Amino acid sequence: MKRFVYVNDESCGESYCDNRVSNTKYTLWNFLPKNLLEQFRRFMNQYFLLIACLQLWSRITPVSPVTTWGPLAIIFIVSASKEAWDDYNRYLSDKKANERKVWVVKDGIRGQIKAQEIHVGNIVWLHENDEIPCDLVLIGTSDPQGICYVETAALDGETDLKTRIIPSICANLSSDQLGKVKGVLECPNPDNDIRRFDANMRLFPPIIDNEKCPLAINNTLLQSCYLRYTEWACGVAIYTGNETKSGMSRGTAEPKLTAADSMIDKLTVAIFVFQIVVVLVLGFAGNIWKDSNGRKHWYLMYPAEGPWYDFLVIPLRFELLCSIMIPISIKVTLDLAKGVYAKFIDCDEQMFDRETSTPAHSANTAISEDLGQVEYILSDKTGTLTENIMIFRRCCINNTQYGDDSGDALKDTRLLNAVSSNEPDVVKFLMVMALCNTVVPIKSNDGAISYKAQSQDEEALVNAASNLNMVLTSKDSSSAEICFNSSKFQYELLDVLEFTSDRKRMSVVVKEGGSGKFLLLSKGADEAIFPRSNPGQQTKTYLEAVEMYSHLGLRTLCLGWRELEEGEYKEWSKKFQEASCSLDNRECKIAEVCHSLEQGINILGVTAIEDRLQDGVPETIKLLRSAGINVWMLTGDKQNTAIQIALLCNLITPESNGQLLSINGKTEDEILRSLERALVIMKTTPERKDLAFVLDGWTLEIILKHSMESFTRLAMLSRTAICCRMTPLQKAQLVGILKTVGYLTLAIGDGGNDVRMIQEANIGVGISGREGLQAARAADYSIGKFKFLKRLILVHGRYSYNRTAFISQYSFYKSLLICFIQILFSFVTGLSGTSLFNSISLMAYNVFYTSLPVMTILFDKDMSETTVLQYPQILLYSQAGRLLNPSTFAGWFGRSLYHALVVFLITVHTNAYEQSNMEEISMVALSGCIWLQAFVVTLDTKCTLSCGASVVNLHTGSPWL
Amino acid sequence: MDSSNAAGTSNGGSGDGDPAAAARRNTKMPKYSKFTQQELPACKPILTPKWVVSVFFLVGVIFVPVGVVSLLAARDVVEIIDRYDDACVPVNMTDNKLGYIQNETISKECTRTLTVTKDMKQPIFVYYQLDNFYQNHRRYVKSRNDAQLRDYKKANQTTSCEPERTTADGKPIVPCGLIAWSLFNDTYIFNRGNENLTVDKKDISWKSDREHKFAKNVYPSNFQNGGLIGGAKLDSSIPLSDQEDLIVWMRTAALPTFRKLYGRIYVDLKENDTITVKLDNNYNTYSFGGKKKLVLSTATWLGGKNDFLGFAYLIVGGLCIFLAFAFTLLYVIKPRKLGDHNYLSWNRHPAGR
């Protein structure tokens, strides 16, 4: 399962697709059949097509076929043209991308070709600010160090610059050589993982280097990224066209179906069954009437012997007569309504975040009703509940705690004194702060240095270090320079042992410029560092410091270092190289190798970083909880920090009123026992409101493996939970568990680690925050601040649900009303299936008189926003689905039957005898229905008033007499 | 931004001063309009007991007089109904009514005597009423072609006229279809003593029908020429627009019991006048047990004699007034504070759901 790419070899590229990017769903030729096929996959459309086809048989059709073909055609044309328009726009943008000119080097000659003509193996030459046309492996840049910067916002939404480096094998190639270089790359088949690229490369003569050189994601330039701050760069095309990593990760998301939608579907099926029953009964009765009575009525001229299908004619007629029971307009009406809800969210001024200038946005226009039915909110902590502005507050170096008095270590004179007096422990501590990271310093023209970092914590640490006179002045892939108290220190950067969520630590290996000593600098979570500390070292004070800091809701990191023997490093470096080169399971192997080096670390100290709560978070959580929504916090952070934040933001109540059940243990048995214990307490405590449980990622893993059922039961009982140390996958798993039990979940987060959870949940909400836009892009809704969630749910969600509940049931009601009148009428026509209404009346009734006026409900507010936010308990109504369920639907059903009876009986009695002609009765009945609709819409959904509506109805016949 | 969050649940504003100024700074800020912010002016009447009672009372007060007036109007109408289908069958044929009506040799003439029960002011409407006759049957209703009636050039358009489309030799029938074919053909002649009461058969059909649906230049052709004779024949020298009996008949009734206008008598009738009706009892209702009735009726501004509307208004109006009183009583005896939070479901069941 590998692909071999021969550099600069025309014959190789032929076997792979060219670089034509195609995002279109259709071609000119397959549009009609493909689109029709897609549309007919829906049950409703199939049903309508069947009805429309039956109507073509004039023997059975009660009304002109236009009544069904017309609306059906309109529905199809509307959705087809929407698809076509979208597809055409995609085609245009593809075309623009495909025909863009790019520079390509072939056998040393540079030439311009269209982007779509790039083949695998070509060498593509890029200039500053160029968009990268396909996936490339970097082989040369203008930078002497062989690095270049790319902006990957289009790919992963992260706005910071990423560094890319030339593979070692290609370093020192001159630009002439670059054009003629030949070689082979061994890389995996195309996949969609934008964080991983495990490949290797070998060059052919004349540049001989028989060693295989490993390639990783930081040697690649991926399609749709931009080259920045680099004069030029060139690379070998490895994946082209739709096989690039960005092309593979595209893909149509599964459309989400709201709870309200699936309820409507169920009701539709119920109505369909009802319709079949009615048709069978009436058809049977009609045949009996025909045989026993019909032939006596000579003026009907029933033939003595009909064709073989005669017994089918009357049932089929009734089927057509009753086909309007399922309103053809409901889908269009609902789609339109949903579009309007989404627009309301986009336009809501009160959900506009002024600080970051981000409006709320609903990327998915189809699921607003679900917002009003949310039962569980699963929230990320960092960046979602907190601001994700990291500020270095306190530290503990060499058993001295700084920053305790003022709350800001940077102002602690003791620390400042220690810095100015070059206290060795403090200097080392600061050096680790400045060097052990992946921060890129960027010098602006006026000499000021700003830092670009992927992690907010690192940025905070580097900034704090520079405030304490330890300034990271420059850094590239192989070296770094720091400046401490005006003296400069050079370091050679040898290896970076990267941070992963499993390792929870990162280290760098540097070689000190002056002394030539090899140093391992590490930083990481306390539980990742302390077990690896030097056994001789006392860590008690550090542990206490960590404890104390996390009680204050601060994020802690432990810093450590170790001097390496040269031999030890060399040996390890070889292993590390091997692991980095392996094609499969690379991550795991690297982690193992890293582990072997990160031993016996001397702890230097602990840093504490503050991440403040976002504005309005406690109030919002309190409001959401009183609205009956269960809020869970899923975080990658430490348990203590998480609990403190949870206390601060009203998620859990302090000990006297609430109880926090901790599920933990050292062994599997202990964990499972503690789970059972928690379950028993949860069950026996009468007021469960203030019970919460807390567990961490490791515990969850064991529980899910052994005792899924108990955990599910616990999850159903628990209104609050704090889950710490969660991996992205576990977050998604928790969402999945709640979903399988049938709860409607909303996941909210801001970072890349929340994406899976956001996609898994019924509703995904992204905070367009500081960790990039990745979460916001994957989400159904994006908002600027957590506090807007209350408005999104209580105002928009609730209104949307109420409105959809009304519109959908009303659509059925008005169709049933007409249908019941037709059925009642059939009893006075010898069950022959005569339609009381003509085609035009029926169409006008469905479109002009009833579908359009109901749109006024889109602006209806049953209660003012203020009231809803004041009494959030009102959400229980929509949450429990009290406005759209079989029993409310039965109410509407009964109402339509009752209204039909009233309209029909009154019409028939007032227009008896000499006034009993078809047109007149049909018009009177129709206008009766229209008046009724108007009253029903006006009187809203208040069931108490429906009898009022029918009383007034008595009047409706009279103007027409 | 802050104003509508007056509930105090959150300090909604981010607190950066004047919102208008902020709006100008932020180009991404959604444009304010009452429409997009869902702040369109609306009135939300609260159904306080006073409101409900007054609305019910008002409806009652309006409906009851309307009901009384329409009831009185309906009662003013004088109506004479005479069922003659059974009575006109000769005594010896009562066991074989079908044989009687289908036997063309037997004279169908019949005389009925009617007594005027009350003074009747002209115009007096003469209707024939059929019972158990399904003019609304699907086979029947569809069996016509309007294009043919409107335009003489379209005489050949007989689609949907099955089974009365063409004659046996394929010539199109005008007017085609079952409706026309089964045209009612009983006739009535009225006498008071020796005085003949002329029945005016002009303008008995809808004006719009005469002018737009039945053309002046379309003449009946091949009508009732087939093997089976349905009802009346038509004079093929008279255009369809003047064949008013046909026009009336072709405006199909929606109910199996219906009356069709036969003509008008422009003579006042006195109480106890006897009227003899000489009628030709041609139309076959015996095969399906239908009834035939002759109806003489005056009319008021409300139409014919139909109590239903008056009663409906009276009942609904009465019900409204009753409810108004009942609610008032309830309100006086057991008043309930409006907006009492104790009645909210989550206050009654504090456990939630």
Short mmCIF file of C-alpha atoms in Angstrom, two decimals, chain A residues 58-62 289 296-303 317 344 346-350 352 354-355 357 359 375 615 619 623 787 790 796 803 825 828-830 832-834 859-861 866 869-871 873-874 876-877 879 906 908-910 913-914 916-921 940 945 951 954-955 958 961, chain B residues 1 4-5 7 9-14 16 19 22-23 26 28-30 32 35-38 40 44 47 63 127 129 132-134 136-142 163-164 178 181-182 206 213 228 230 251-259 283-284 287-288 304 306 308-309 313 316 320 341 345-346 353:
data_model
loop_
_atom_site.label_atom_id
_atom_site.label_comp_id
_atom_site.label_asym_id
_atom_site.label_seq_id
_atom_site.Cartn_x
_atom_site.Cartn_y
_atom_site.Cartn_z
CA SER A 58 -58.33 9.78 -16.02
CA ARG A 59 -60.72 7.06 -14.93
CA ILE A 60 -59.75 7.40 -11.32
CA THR A 61 -58.44 10.88 -10.91
CA PRO A 62 -60.81 13.11 -9.00
CA TRP A 289 -72.72 0.32 -2.97
CA LYS A 296 -80.36 0.51 -10.07
CA HIS A 297 -79.60 4.13 -10.79
CA TRP A 298 -80.18 3.93 -14.52
CA TYR A 299 -78.82 7.42 -15.21
CA LEU A 300 -75.36 6.24 -14.09
CA MET A 301 -75.42 3.61 -16.83
CA TYR A 302 -73.18 1.17 -15.03
CA PRO A 303 -72.22 -1.50 -17.52
CA ARG A 317 -60.01 6.93 -6.60
CA PHE A 344 -32.30 35.11 12.60
CA ASP A 346 -26.87 35.03 11.96
CA CYS A 347 -28.39 38.44 12.32
CA ASP A 348 -28.85 38.48 16.05
CA GLU A 349 -27.19 41.59 17.36
CA GLN A 350 -27.21 40.32 20.89
CA PHE A 352 -22.49 39.55 18.29
CA ARG A 354 -17.89 43.02 20.12
CA GLU A 355 -14.48 42.18 21.46
CA SER A 357 -16.03 41.24 16.20
CA PRO A 359 -21.23 37.43 14.77
CA GLU A 375 -30.87 17.83 27.30
CA ASP A 615 -17.55 36.93 31.00
CA GLU A 619 -24.72 33.06 35.13
CA LEU A 623 -29.54 29.58 33.80
CA LYS A 787 -22.53 33.25 27.29
CA LYS A 790 -28.15 30.80 26.62
CA HIS A 796 -33.58 30.83 19.17
CA ARG A 803 -42.62 27.41 15.35
CA PHE A 825 -68.83 14.39 1.00
CA VAL A 828 -73.52 11.62 0.08
CA THR A 829 -72.25 10.73 -3.39
CA GLY A 830 -72.83 7.02 -3.17
CA SER A 832 -68.15 7.13 -5.70
CA GLY A 833 -65.16 9.32 -4.91
CA THR A 834 -66.35 12.60 -6.33
CA PHE A 859 -42.37 36.04 13.61
CA ASP A 860 -44.55 34.78 16.37
CA LYS A 861 -43.31 34.89 19.91
CA THR A 866 -37.11 38.59 28.62
CA LEU A 869 -34.62 34.25 30.10
CA GLN A 870 -36.19 35.11 33.43
CA TYR A 871 -38.01 31.80 33.80
CA GLN A 873 -37.83 26.46 33.33
CA ILE A 874 -40.18 27.17 30.46
CA LEU A 876 -38.84 22.08 29.86
CA TYR A 877 -41.81 22.25 27.55
CA GLN A 879 -37.19 20.02 25.80
CA ILE A 906 -73.28 23.65 8.27
CA VAL A 908 -74.81 21.14 3.63
CA HIS A 909 -77.68 22.27 5.82
CA THR A 910 -77.63 25.91 4.94
CA TYR A 913 -82.51 21.94 -1.62
CA GLU A 914 -82.57 24.62 -4.26
CA SER A 916 -77.51 22.55 -3.37
CA ASN A 917 -75.36 22.87 -6.44
CA MET A 918 -71.79 21.69 -6.53
CA GLU A 919 -70.02 24.95 -7.21
CA GLU A 920 -71.84 26.79 -4.51
CA ILE A 921 -71.35 24.18 -1.82
CA ASP A 940 -51.84 30.54 17.54
CA LEU A 945 -59.04 28.63 21.95
CA VAL A 951 -67.83 28.77 17.20
CA LEU A 954 -70.62 29.00 12.37
CA HIS A 955 -70.71 32.45 11.03
CA SER A 958 -73.46 33.17 6.03
CA LEU A 961 -75.65 32.57 1.23
CA MET B 1 -28.01 45.04 23.84
CA SER B 4 -33.71 43.42 26.80
CA ASN B 5 -31.64 41.46 29.22
CA ALA B 7 -34.05 40.13 33.61
CA THR B 9 -29.71 36.91 34.34
CA SER B 10 -26.54 38.10 32.78
CA ASN B 11 -24.64 41.23 32.20
CA GLY B 12 -25.26 40.74 28.51
CA GLY B 13 -23.20 43.65 27.27
CA SER B 14 -19.53 43.31 26.94
CA ASP B 16 -17.45 48.60 25.78
CA PRO B 19 -23.16 50.28 21.24
CA ALA B 22 -19.10 49.94 18.49
CA ALA B 23 -21.39 49.04 15.64
CA ASN B 26 -17.34 46.53 13.61
CA LYS B 28 -19.14 42.34 10.65
CA MET B 29 -21.85 43.51 13.00
CA PRO B 30 -25.21 42.38 11.71
CA TYR B 32 -29.93 46.28 12.82
CA PHE B 35 -37.21 42.42 11.13
CA THR B 36 -33.95 40.56 11.63
CA GLN B 37 -33.93 41.13 15.37
CA GLN B 38 -37.45 39.71 15.57
CA LEU B 40 -41.58 43.58 14.84
CA LYS B 44 -50.31 39.85 22.47
CA LEU B 47 -57.04 36.39 27.84
CA PHE B 63 -75.74 36.17 17.22
CA TYR B 127 -89.47 23.58 -7.98
CA GLN B 129 -87.53 17.97 -5.90
CA ASN B 132 -82.11 9.69 -3.64
CA PHE B 133 -80.89 10.94 -6.97
CA TYR B 134 -77.10 11.05 -7.19
CA ASN B 136 -73.10 14.15 -7.60
CA HIS B 137 -72.01 10.63 -8.48
CA ARG B 138 -68.57 10.62 -9.97
CA ARG B 139 -69.62 8.79 -13.13
CA TYR B 140 -72.38 11.31 -13.59
CA VAL B 141 -70.65 14.57 -12.65
CA LYS B 142 -67.77 13.93 -15.02
CA PRO B 163 -70.90 6.39 -22.03
CA GLU B 164 -73.04 8.88 -24.00
CA LEU B 178 -75.03 11.34 -18.93
CA TRP B 181 -79.03 12.51 -21.49
CA SER B 182 -80.93 12.06 -18.22
CA TRP B 206 -77.96 31.37 -13.97
CA LYS B 213 -71.27 28.31 -20.66
CA LEU B 228 -81.74 4.01 -24.88
CA GLY B 230 -82.87 8.72 -20.96
CA ARG B 251 -75.80 22.67 -12.85
CA THR B 252 -75.43 19.47 -10.88
CA ALA B 253 -76.62 19.18 -7.32
CA ALA B 254 -74.13 18.35 -4.62
CA LEU B 255 -76.57 16.39 -2.47
CA PRO B 256 -78.76 13.44 -3.33
CA THR B 257 -81.84 15.44 -2.32
CA PHE B 258 -82.23 18.58 -4.36
CA ARG B 259 -84.67 21.01 -5.88
CA TYR B 283 -89.36 10.56 -15.26
CA ASN B 284 -88.28 7.22 -13.89
CA SER B 287 -86.14 1.81 -10.39
CA PHE B 288 -84.01 3.20 -7.57
CA GLY B 304 -86.30 29.74 0.83
CA ASN B 306 -84.68 26.93 5.79
CA PHE B 308 -81.25 25.81 9.99
CA LEU B 309 -79.30 29.03 9.87
CA TYR B 313 -77.20 31.37 15.21
CA VAL B 316 -74.35 29.40 19.26
CA CYS B 320 -71.98 32.11 24.23
CA HIS B 341 -46.71 31.07 39.47
CA SER B 345 -46.06 22.87 35.86
CA TRP B 346 -42.57 22.92 37.31
CA ARG B 353 -39.97 15.93 34.49
#
